[in-house]
Every structure is written in C-alpha cells, then in structure tokens.
Short mmCIF file of C-alpha atoms in Angstrom, two decimals:
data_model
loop_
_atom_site.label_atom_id
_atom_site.label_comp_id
_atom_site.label_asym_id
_atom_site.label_seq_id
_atom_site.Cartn_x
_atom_site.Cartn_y
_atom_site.Cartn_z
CA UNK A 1 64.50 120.77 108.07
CA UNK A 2 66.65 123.24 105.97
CA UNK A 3 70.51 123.00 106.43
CA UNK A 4 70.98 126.32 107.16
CA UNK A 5 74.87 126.55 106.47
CA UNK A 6 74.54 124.35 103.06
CA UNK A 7 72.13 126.69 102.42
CA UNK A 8 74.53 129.88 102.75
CA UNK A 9 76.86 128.40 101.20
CA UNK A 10 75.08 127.69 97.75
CA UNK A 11 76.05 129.75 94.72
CA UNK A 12 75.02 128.70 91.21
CA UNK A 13 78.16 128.86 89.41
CA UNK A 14 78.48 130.35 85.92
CA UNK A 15 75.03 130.26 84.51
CA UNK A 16 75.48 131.42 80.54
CA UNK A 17 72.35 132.74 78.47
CA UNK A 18 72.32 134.08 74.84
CA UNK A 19 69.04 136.16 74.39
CA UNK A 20 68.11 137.54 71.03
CA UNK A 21 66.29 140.80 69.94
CA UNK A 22 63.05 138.10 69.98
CA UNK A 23 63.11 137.17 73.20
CA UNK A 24 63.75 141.16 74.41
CA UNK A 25 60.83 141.93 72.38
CA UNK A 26 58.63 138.78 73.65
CA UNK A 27 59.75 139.95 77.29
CA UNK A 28 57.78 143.20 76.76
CA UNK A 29 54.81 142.06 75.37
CA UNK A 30 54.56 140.11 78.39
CA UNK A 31 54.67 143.63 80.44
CA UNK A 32 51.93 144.95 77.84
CA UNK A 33 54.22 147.00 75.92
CA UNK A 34 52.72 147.86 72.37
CA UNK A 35 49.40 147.81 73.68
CA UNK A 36 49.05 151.37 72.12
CA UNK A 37 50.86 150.51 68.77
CA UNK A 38 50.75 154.24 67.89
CA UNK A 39 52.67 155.10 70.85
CA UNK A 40 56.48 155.61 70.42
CA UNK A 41 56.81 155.47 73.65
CA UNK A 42 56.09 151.71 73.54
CA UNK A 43 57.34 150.79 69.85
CA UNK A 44 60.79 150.98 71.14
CA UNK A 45 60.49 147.95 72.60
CA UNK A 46 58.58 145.72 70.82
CA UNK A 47 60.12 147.09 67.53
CA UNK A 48 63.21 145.85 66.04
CA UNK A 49 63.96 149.38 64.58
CA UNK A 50 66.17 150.76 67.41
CA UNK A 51 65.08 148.54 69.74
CA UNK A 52 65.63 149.03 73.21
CA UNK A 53 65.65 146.23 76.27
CA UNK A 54 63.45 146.78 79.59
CA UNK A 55 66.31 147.31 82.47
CA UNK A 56 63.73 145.11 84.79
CA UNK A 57 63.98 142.25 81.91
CA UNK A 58 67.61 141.40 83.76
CA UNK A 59 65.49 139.96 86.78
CA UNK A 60 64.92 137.27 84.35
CA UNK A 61 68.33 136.38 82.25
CA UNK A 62 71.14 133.51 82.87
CA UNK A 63 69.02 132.34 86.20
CA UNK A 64 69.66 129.14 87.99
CA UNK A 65 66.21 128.12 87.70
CA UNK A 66 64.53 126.29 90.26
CA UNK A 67 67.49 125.32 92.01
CA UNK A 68 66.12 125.12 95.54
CA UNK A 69 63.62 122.10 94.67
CA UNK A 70 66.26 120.13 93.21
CA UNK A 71 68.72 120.66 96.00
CA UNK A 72 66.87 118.24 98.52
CA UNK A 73 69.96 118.04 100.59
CA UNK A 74 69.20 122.15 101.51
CA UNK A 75 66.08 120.86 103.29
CA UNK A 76 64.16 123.68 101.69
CA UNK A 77 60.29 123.39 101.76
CA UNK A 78 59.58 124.59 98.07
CA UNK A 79 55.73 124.31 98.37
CA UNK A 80 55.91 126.86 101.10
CA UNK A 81 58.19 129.09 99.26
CA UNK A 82 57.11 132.95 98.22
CA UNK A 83 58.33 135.32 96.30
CA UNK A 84 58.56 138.91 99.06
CA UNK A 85 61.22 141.07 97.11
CA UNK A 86 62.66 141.65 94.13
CA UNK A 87 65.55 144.79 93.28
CA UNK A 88 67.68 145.18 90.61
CA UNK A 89 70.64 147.93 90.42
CA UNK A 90 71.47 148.51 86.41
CA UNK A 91 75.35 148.99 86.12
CA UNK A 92 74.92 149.76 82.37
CA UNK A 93 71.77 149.47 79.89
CA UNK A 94 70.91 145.91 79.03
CA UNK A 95 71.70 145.43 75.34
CA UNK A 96 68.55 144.46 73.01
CA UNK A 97 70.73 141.10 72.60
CA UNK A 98 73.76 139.68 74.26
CA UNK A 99 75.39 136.88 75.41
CA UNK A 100 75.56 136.87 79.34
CA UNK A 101 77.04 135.42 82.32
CA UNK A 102 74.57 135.00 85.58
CA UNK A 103 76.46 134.16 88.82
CA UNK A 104 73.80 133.69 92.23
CA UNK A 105 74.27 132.96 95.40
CA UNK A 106 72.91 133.04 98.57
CA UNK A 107 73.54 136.61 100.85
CA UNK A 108 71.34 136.20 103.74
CA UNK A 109 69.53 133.42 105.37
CA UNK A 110 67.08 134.36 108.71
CA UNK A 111 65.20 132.32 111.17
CA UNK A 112 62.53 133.95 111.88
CA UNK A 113 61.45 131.62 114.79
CA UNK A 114 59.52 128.22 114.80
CA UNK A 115 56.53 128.14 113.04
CA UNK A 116 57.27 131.78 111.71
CA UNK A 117 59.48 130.53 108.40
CA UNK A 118 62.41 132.13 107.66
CA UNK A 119 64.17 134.41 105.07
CA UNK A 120 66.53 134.08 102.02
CA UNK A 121 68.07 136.61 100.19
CA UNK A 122 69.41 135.74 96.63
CA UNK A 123 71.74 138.18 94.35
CA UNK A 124 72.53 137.34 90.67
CA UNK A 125 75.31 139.61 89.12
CA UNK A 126 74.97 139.60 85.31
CA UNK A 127 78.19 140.20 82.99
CA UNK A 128 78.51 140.64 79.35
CA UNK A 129 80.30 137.14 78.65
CA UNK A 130 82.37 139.02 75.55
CA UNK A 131 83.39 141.89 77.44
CA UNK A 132 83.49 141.21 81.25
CA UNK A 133 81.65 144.31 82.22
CA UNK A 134 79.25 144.32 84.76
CA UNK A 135 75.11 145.15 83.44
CA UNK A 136 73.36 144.58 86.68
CA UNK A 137 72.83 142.87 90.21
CA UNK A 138 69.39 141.52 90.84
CA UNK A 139 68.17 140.13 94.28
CA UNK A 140 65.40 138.15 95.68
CA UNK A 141 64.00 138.06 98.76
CA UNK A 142 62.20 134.92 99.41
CA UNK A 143 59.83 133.72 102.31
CA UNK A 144 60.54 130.52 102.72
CA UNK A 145 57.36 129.46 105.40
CA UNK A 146 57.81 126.19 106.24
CA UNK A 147 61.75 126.24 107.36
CA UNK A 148 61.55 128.17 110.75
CA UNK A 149 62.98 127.20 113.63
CA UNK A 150 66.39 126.49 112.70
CA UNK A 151 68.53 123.60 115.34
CA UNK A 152 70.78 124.53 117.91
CA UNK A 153 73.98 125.77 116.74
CA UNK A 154 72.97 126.49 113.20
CA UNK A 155 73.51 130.26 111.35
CA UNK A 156 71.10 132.91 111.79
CA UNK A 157 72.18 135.97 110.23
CA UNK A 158 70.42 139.48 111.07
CA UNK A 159 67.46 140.25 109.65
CA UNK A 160 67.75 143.55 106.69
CA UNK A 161 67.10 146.62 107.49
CA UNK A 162 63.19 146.82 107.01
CA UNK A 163 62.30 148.45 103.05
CA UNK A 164 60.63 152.09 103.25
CA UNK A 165 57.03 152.57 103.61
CA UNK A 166 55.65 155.44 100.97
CA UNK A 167 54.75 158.40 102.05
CA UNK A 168 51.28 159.48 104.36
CA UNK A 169 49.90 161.90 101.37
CA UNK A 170 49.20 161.65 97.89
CA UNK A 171 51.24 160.91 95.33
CA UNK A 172 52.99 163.00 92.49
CA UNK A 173 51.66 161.08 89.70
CA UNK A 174 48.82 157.66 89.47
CA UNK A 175 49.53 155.44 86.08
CA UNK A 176 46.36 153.39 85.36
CA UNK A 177 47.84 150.15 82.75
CA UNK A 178 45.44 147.44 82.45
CA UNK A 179 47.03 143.68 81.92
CA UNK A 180 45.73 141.88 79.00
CA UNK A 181 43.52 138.45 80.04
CA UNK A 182 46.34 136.12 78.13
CA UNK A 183 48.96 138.49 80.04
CA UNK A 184 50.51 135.39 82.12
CA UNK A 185 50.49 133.26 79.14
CA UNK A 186 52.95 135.57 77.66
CA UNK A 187 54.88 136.52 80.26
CA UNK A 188 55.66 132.64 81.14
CA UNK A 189 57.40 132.50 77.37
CA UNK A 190 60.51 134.95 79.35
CA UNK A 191 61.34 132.16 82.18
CA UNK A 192 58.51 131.28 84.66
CA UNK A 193 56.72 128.11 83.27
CA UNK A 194 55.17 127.47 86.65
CA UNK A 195 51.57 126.22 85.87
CA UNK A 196 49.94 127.88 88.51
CA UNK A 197 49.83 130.77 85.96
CA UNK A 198 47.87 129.53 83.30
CA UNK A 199 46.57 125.99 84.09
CA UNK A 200 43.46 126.50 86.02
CA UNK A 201 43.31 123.24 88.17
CA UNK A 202 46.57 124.11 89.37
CA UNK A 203 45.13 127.86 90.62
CA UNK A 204 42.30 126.11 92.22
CA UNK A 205 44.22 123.52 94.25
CA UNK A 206 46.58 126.38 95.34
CA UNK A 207 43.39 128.48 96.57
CA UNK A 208 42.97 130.84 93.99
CA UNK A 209 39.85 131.23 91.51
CA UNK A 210 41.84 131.06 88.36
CA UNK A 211 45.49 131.16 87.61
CA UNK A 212 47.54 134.67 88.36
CA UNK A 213 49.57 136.66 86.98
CA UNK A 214 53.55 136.42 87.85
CA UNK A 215 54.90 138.86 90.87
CA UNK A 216 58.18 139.43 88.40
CA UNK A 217 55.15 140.58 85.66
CA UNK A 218 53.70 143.02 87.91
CA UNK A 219 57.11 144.74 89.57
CA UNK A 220 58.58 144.74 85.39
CA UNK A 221 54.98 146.68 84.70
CA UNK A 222 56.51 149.13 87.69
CA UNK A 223 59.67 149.83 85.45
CA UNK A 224 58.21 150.35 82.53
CA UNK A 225 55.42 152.65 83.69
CA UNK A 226 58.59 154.94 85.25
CA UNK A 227 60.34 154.93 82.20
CA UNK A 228 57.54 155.72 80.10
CA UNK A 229 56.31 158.64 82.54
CA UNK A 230 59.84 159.91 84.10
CA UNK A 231 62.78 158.85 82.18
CA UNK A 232 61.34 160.15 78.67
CA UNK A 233 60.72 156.54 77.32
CA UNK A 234 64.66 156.24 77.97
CA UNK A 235 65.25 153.20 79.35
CA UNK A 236 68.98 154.05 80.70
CA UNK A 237 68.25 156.60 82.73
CA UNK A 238 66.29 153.73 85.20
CA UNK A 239 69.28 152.42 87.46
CA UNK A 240 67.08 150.72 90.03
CA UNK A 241 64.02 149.27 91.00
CA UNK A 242 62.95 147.40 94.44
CA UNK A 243 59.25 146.78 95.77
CA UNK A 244 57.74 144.11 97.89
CA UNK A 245 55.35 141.72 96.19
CA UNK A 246 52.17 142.08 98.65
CA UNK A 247 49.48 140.35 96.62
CA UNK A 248 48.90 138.88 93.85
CA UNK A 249 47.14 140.03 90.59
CA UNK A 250 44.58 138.70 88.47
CA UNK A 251 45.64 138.51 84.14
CA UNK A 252 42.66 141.33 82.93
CA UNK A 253 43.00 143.28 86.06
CA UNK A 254 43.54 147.23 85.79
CA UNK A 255 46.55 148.31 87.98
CA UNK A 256 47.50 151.74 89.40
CA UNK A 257 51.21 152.82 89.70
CA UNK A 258 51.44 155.33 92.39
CA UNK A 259 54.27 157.29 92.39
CA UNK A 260 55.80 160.32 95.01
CA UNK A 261 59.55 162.09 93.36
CA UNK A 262 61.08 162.10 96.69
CA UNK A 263 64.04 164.00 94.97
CA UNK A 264 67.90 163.37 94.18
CA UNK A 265 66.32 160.97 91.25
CA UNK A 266 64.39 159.28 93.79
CA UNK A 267 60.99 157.76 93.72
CA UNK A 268 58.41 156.23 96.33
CA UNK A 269 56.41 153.27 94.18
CA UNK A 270 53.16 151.68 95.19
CA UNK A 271 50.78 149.68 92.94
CA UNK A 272 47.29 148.80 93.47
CA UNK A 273 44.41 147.04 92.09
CA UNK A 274 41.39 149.89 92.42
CA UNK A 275 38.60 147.44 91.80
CA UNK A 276 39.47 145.02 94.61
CA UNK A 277 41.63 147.75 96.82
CA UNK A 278 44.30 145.54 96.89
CA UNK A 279 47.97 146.83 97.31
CA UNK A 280 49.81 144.71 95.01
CA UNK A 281 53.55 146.09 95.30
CA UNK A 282 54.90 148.31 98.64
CA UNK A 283 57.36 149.51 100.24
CA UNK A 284 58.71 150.35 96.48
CA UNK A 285 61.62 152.74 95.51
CA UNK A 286 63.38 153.84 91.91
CA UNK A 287 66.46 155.39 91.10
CA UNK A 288 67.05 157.47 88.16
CA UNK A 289 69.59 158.87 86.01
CA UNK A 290 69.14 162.54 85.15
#
C-alpha cells in the first residue's frame, strides 16, 4: 500500500546532467528529424552547423530515473504505473549543449478510490548549472493503478482541474509524419531503456503484439511538427507543450497531428493513428511566442 505522505514528500534532490551537441542531435533522430535530409527545416537539428535543441528534449534531461521502483518504502505499485500527462513550460531556449541542474518532486498525489488507482503529479525544474537561470519546468502526470484506496487518515489532495478537450469542428491544419520501424530503438538512446520498447518477449508478456513506441516519443513528435509548421522551424518561439498520452503507438506507424490556432499564440493539439483510428495524444495545448 503506497505511503501517501512519504510519497508527497519525495523530491529528488540535485540531479546534474552534461549533454553534448551528440546527444541533442541523437534526441532528434529519435523524433524522425532529418528524415527529409534536404529539408532545412529539419537539418537544424540534426546538423552541427547552427544547431538548434528540440524545447520538448527537456522532458528528458537531469531526470531522477526510475526512482519510484527503487523507493519500496513509498509502497508504489510500479508494474501498474502509466504514463497520462506530460507538459513542459520553456523559460528560455534549451542550449544545443549545457551542463544542467534537474530538481523533481512530487506536487500532487490523489486517491481516486479503491480499486480506481490514484494520481501523481511530478515537476522537474531544469537550471543552467553555470549560470543559475531557469530553462524549463516539466511535469508528469502518472496513473499509478494499483495504489487506490488510500488508509484512514492519510493525504488526499484535490484532483486538477480536468485538461481541455479540442474543439467539435475541424482543425486549422492535419501534419501526416510517419515513425521509422527502428524509431523506439533510437529514441531509447535519449533516456528510456525500458525493454518493453524494443525486446519483443517483453511486448508480448505485457499484451501487446510487438514492442511500442515511447509516449515521451510521440508527444516530442507533437513539438516538433508545431515548430516546423507554426513557429518557422524556430524552435524558441515554442514555450509550451501539454497533451494526454491516450494510446500507444506502433514504431512504422503513420501519425496525424491535428491542430486548431485557438488564438493569443494558442493551439488545440490532437494526434491520431488514421490506419487504426486510434487517438494517440488529447486533450493537447501549445503556447507560442510571436
């Protein structure tokens, strides 16, 4: 059963990370950038020359890793974990290499009822380690499905306000990117070594035909399709992304970004999977810079 105030309570500490114009570069790839190598669009961030750092790529930099399976004393069921939400806020354009600061901890815990799990919120504040300043807040909501049900007396908080739906009509623009077959085997080289995306006895016991691609892979494909097609291949002008993870995706699948300009630099975000008519990110919203 999880502690539920040891579980507030946890923060990560100072959690340091030196990333290098390689791993910025190897962080795109994994997003399919440079797919069109003719495309300048693209080259800027898979290119040394000028390079430029993905503002989603701070989802993945100084993280505590998997901290909530190696605090047993939590009580968290890790097996039953999933990945809802992700946001980040950009205070300032990631660098294309930097030495960083990552300090998480936990924001929100909610029981949602026995046998109905409960949810975790987790922010990570990244600093340039040199200067101090702040580059970005990231948080993640997580479902955590077998800890329900929390013991007399123990800390609830109230629930978040509930994430916007998009709107009932059509959107502004559609964005068709396909993912490359080996697209999880390159994405897992930024962070996520979890085997259930590329070993496929691991997919299988977990229920799924053949391993998938990462949820953080999918929303970082959501950034860079809005930067490509609204910010003028300018990655500053993107100062937030947040979308619900609702399914997952298959590594060779073609995805469709859907987007709505809901004005003020304001953007409604779907994605889908056409050929199986699966919605694989809601409830999404992005803020840009003019």
């Amino acid at each position: 059963m999880i502690d539920s105030d040891k579980t507030r309570a946890w923060h990560s500490g100072d959690v340091r990370q030196h990333y290098t114009t390689k791993d910025c570069i190897l962080y795109a790839l994994g997003l399919g950038a440079g797919a069109d190598p003719l495309d300048p669009r693209q080259l800027r961030f898979v290119y040394e020359k000028e390079l430029a750092a993905l503002p989603t790529m701070a989802a993945v930099l100084a993280s505590p890793g998997s901290w909530m399976r190696e605090r047993a004393e939590l009580g968290i069921d890790f097996l039953k974990l999933v990945h809802g939400e992700q946001a980040v806020t950009l205070h300032a354009p990631l660098p294309p290499s930097a030495a960083l600061v990552g300090r998480s901890r936990v924001t929100r815990l909610v029981d949602k009822g026995e046998g109905k799990g409960a949810v975790m919120h987790v922010e990570k504040v990244l600093t340039d380690e040199a200067t101090g300043e702040r580059l970005a807040t990231c948080e993640q909501v997580l479902f955590l499905r077998g800890n329900g049900g929390f013991p007399p007396g123990a800390t609830s908080d109230a629930p978040a306000p509930a994430p916007a739906a998009v709107p009932d009509a059509a959107p502004d623009l559609s964005v068709t990117l396909a993912t490359l077959p080996n697209a999880a085997v390159l994405y897992r080289l930024s962070g996520d070594l979890n085997p259930l995306h590329i070993d496929p006895g691991v997919a299988t016991r977990s229920g799924f035909p053949r391993p998938i691609l990462h949820g953080l892979a999918t929303w970082g494909m959501a950034g860079l399709a809005a930067v490509q097609h609204f910010c003028d291949g300018d990655p500053a002008r993107l100062t937030g992304l947040r979308a619900r993870l609702s399914s997952p995706v298959f590594p060779g699948e073609t995805l469709a970004f859907d987007f709505w300009d809901l004005g003020a630099g304001e953007l409604a975000l779907r994605a889908r999977v056409p050929a199986r008519e699966v919605v694989v990110l809601s409830h999404g919203r992005v803020t840009l810079r003019s």
